[in-house]
Coordinates of C-alpha atoms and ligand atoms in Angstrom, one line a residue:
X1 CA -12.1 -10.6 0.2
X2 CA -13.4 -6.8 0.2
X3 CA -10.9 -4.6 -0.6
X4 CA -11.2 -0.6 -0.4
X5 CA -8.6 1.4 -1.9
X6 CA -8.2 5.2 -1.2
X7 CA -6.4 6.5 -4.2
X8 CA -6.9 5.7 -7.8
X9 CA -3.2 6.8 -9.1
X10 CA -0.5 5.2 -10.7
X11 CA -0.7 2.4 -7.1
X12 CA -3.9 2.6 -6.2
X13 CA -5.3 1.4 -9.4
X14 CA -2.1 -1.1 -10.4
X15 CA -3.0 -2.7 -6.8
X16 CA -7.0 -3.0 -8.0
X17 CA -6.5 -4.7 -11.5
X18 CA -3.6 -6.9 -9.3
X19 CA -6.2 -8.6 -6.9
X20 CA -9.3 -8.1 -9.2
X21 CA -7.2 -10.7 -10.9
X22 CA -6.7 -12.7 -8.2
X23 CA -10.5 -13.2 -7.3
X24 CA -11.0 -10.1 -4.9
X25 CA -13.6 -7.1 -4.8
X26 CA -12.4 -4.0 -5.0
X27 CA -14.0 -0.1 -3.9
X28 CA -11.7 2.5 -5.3
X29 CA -12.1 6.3 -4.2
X30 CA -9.8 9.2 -5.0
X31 CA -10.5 13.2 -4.2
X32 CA -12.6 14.1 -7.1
X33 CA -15.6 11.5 -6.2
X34 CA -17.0 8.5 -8.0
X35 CA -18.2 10.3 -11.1
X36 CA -14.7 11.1 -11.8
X37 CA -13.8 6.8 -11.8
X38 CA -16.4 5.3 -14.3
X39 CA -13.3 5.1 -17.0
X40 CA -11.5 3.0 -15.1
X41 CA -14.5 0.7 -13.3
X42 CA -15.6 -0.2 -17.1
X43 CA -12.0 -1.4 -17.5
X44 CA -11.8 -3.1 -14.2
X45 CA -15.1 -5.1 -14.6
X46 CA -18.4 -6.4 -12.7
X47 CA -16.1 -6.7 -9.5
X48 CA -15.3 -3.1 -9.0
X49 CA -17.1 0.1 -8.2
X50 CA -16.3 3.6 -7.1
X51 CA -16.9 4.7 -4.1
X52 CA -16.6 7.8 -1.9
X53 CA -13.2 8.2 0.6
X54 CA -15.5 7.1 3.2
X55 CA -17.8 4.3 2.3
X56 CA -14.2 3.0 0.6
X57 CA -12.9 2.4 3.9
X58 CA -16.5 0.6 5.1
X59 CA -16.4 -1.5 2.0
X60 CA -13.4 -3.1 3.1
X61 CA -12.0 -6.1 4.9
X62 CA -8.8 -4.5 4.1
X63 CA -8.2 -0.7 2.9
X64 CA -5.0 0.4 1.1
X65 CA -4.4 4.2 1.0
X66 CA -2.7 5.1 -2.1
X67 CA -2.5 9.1 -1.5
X68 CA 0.0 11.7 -1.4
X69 CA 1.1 11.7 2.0
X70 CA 0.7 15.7 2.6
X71 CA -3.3 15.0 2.3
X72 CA -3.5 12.4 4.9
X73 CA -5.8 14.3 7.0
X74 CA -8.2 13.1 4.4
X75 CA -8.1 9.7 5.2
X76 CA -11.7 8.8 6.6
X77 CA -10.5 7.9 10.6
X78 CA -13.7 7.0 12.0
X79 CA -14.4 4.6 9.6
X80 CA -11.0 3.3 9.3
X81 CA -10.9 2.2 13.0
X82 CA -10.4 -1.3 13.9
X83 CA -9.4 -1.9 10.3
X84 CA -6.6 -3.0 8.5
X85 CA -4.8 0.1 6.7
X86 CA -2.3 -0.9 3.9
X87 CA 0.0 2.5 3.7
X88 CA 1.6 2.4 0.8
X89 CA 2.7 6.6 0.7
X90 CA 5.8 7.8 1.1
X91 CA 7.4 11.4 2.4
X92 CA 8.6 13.7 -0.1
X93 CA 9.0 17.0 1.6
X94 CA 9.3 18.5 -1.7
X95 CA 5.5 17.1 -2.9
X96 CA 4.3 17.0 0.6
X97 CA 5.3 19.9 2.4
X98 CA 7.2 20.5 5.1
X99 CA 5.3 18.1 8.4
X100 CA 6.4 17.3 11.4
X101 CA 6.8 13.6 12.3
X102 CA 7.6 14.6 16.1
X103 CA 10.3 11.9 16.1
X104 CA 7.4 8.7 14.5
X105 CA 8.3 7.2 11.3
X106 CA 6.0 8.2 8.6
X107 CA 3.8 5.3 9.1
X108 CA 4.1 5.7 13.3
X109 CA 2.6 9.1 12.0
X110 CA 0.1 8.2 10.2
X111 CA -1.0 5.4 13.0
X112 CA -1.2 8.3 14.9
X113 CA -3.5 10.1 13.1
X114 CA -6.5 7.2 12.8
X115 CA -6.7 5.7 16.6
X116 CA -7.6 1.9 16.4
X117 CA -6.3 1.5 12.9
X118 CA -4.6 -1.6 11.9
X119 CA -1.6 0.0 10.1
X120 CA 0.6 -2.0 7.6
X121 CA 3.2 -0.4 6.0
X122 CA 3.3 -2.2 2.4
X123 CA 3.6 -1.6 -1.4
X124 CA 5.2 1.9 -0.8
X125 CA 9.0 0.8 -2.2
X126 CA 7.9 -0.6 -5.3
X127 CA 7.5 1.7 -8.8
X128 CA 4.0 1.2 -10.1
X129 CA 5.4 -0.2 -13.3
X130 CA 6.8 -3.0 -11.5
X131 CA 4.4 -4.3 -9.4
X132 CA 1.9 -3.9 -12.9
X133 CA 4.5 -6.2 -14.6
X134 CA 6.6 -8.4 -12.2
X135 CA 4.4 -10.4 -10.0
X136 CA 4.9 -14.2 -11.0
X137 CA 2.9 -16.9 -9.0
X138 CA 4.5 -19.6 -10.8
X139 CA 7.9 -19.2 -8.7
X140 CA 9.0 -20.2 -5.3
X141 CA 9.0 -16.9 -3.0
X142 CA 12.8 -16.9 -2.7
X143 CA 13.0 -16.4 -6.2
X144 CA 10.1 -13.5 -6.1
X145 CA 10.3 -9.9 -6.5
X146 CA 10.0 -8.6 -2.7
X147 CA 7.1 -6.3 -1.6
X148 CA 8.7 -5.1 2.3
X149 CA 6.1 -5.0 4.9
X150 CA 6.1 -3.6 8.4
X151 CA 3.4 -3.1 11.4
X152 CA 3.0 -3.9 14.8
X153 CA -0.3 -5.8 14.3
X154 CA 1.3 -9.6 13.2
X155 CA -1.7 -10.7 12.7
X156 CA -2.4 -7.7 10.2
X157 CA 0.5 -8.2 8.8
X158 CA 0.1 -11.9 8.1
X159 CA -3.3 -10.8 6.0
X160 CA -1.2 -8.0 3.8
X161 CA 1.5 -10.7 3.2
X162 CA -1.4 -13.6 1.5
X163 CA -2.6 -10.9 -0.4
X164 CA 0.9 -9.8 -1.7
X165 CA 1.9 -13.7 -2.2
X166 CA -1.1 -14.0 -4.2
X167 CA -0.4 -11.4 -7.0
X168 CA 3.1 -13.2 -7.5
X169 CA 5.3 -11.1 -4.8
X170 CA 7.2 -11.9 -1.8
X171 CA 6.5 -10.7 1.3
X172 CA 10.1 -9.7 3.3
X173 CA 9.2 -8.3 6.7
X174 CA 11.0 -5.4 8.1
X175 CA 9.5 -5.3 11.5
X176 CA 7.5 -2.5 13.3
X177 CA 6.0 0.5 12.5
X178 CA 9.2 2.3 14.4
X179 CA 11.5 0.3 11.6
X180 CA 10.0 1.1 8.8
X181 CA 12.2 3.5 8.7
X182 CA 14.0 0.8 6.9
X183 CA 11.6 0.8 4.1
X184 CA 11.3 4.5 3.2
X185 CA 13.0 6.5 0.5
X186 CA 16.5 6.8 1.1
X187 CA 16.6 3.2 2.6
X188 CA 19.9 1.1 0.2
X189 CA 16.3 -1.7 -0.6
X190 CA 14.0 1.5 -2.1
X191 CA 13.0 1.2 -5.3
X192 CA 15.2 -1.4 -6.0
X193 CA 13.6 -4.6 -6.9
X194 CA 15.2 -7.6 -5.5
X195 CA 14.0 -11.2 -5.3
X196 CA 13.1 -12.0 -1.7
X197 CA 16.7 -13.8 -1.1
X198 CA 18.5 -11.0 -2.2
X199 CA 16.2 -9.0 -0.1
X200 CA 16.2 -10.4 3.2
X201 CA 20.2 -9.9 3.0
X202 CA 20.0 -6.1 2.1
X203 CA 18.0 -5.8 5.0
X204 CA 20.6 -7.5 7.2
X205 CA 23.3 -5.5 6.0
X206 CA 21.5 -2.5 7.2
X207 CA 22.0 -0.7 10.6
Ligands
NAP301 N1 4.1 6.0 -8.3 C1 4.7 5.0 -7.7 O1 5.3 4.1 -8.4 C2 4.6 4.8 -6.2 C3 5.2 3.6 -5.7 C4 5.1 3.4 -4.3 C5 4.4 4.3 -3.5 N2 3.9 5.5 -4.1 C6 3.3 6.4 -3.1 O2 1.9 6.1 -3.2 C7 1.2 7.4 -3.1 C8 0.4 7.6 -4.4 O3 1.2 7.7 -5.5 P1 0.7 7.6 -7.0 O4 1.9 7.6 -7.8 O5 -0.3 6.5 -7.1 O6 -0.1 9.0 -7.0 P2 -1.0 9.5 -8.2 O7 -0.9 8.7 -9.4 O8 -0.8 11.0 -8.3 O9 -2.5 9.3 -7.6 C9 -2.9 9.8 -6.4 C10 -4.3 9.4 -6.1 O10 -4.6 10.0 -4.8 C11 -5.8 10.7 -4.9 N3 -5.8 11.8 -3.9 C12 -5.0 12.8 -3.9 N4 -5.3 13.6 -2.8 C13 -6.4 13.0 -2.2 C14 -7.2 13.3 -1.1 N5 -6.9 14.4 -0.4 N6 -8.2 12.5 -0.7 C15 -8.4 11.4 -1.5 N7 -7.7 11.0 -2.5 C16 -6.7 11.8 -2.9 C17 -5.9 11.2 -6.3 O11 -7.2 11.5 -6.6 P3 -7.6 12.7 -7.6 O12 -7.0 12.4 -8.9 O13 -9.1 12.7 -7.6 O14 -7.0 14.0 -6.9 C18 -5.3 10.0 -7.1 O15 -6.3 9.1 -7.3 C19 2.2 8.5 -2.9 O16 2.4 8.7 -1.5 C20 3.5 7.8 -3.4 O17 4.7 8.4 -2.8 C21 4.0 5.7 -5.4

């Protein structure tokens, strides 16, 4: 598959070596241009290239955004529509700013802001470190380290969840856009890895 990634951080390029690995293509973008990415395209190989935000988000069959959430007016809308969106920010008022959700959940915002968008909220509880080191295909998905996912798009989020099962996660669905909620900082399952058993009951417990 053709995957575009807006955001070349500490997730955005931890998610490229991931599926690179796992027999993808990946465009990667970040603010400063494509110049600025030639480092880290030698170290990811023939399969990668830098692109701009824009031609990122045409490149792929999937996007992930991987950007501080207070610059999401950046993220390229016209050429994100119809697509599916991996948002894997988070809302730190401190980073971010102050910005009104109107009542949305982050991700409801952000869905907002790119009409036609195929949002899936994914990847956003997990500390970079991890996800570099604790994907393991070799076990059941029980016994895997969960990656939560939410949208209101099933068939979006059925996509998202092969491409986490196949870099050695479990997929553990939280439900809509609306209760993501349930999958932002603060939440008891946030930055906490658990295996997918231990997950799904966390999420039970919760109100
Ligand atoms: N760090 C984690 O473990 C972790 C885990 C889960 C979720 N997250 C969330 O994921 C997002 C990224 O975190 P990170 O730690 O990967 O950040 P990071 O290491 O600081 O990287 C941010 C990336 O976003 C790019 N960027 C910044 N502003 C942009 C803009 N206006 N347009 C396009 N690209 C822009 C930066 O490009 P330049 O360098 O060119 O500016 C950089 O490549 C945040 O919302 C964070 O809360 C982080």
């Amino acid at each position: 598959m053709r995957i575009g990634i807006i955001g070349a951080g500490n997730i955005g390029a931890t998610v490229a070596r991931l599926w690179l690995k796992a027999g993808h293509e990946v465009a990667i973008s970040n603010s400063r241009g494509p110049d600025t990415l030639q480092t880290l395209i030698a170290e990811l190989g023939p399969k990668a290239q830098a692109l701009t935000l824009e031609n990122a988000a045409r490149f792929g069959e999937v996007v992930m955004e991987a950007i501080p959430f207070g610059h999401y007016a950046s993220l390229p809308a016209a050429e994100l529509k119809g697509k599916i969106l991996i948002s894997a920010a988070n809302y730190y008022p401190q980073r971010d700013g102050q910005i009104d959700l109107g009542g949305l959940s982050q991700s409801e915002f952000i869905a907002q802001h790119l009409p036609g968008v195929r949002l899936v909220k994914a990847f956003n509880t997990i500390y970079f470190k991890h996800l570099a080191q604790m994907g393991d295909t070799t076990l059941p998905l029980d016994e895997r380290i969960a990656i939560y996912v939410a949208s209101n798009d099933a068939e979006a989020k059925a996509t998202v969840s092969k491409l986490i099962e196949e870099i050695g996660f479990a997929p553990v669905d939280t439900g809509s856009l609306s209760e993501s909620t349930r999958q932002e900082p603060g939440s008891a399952i946030y930055n906490q890895p658990m295996k997918a058993k231990e997950a799904r009951k966390a999420l039970a417990g919760m109100v």
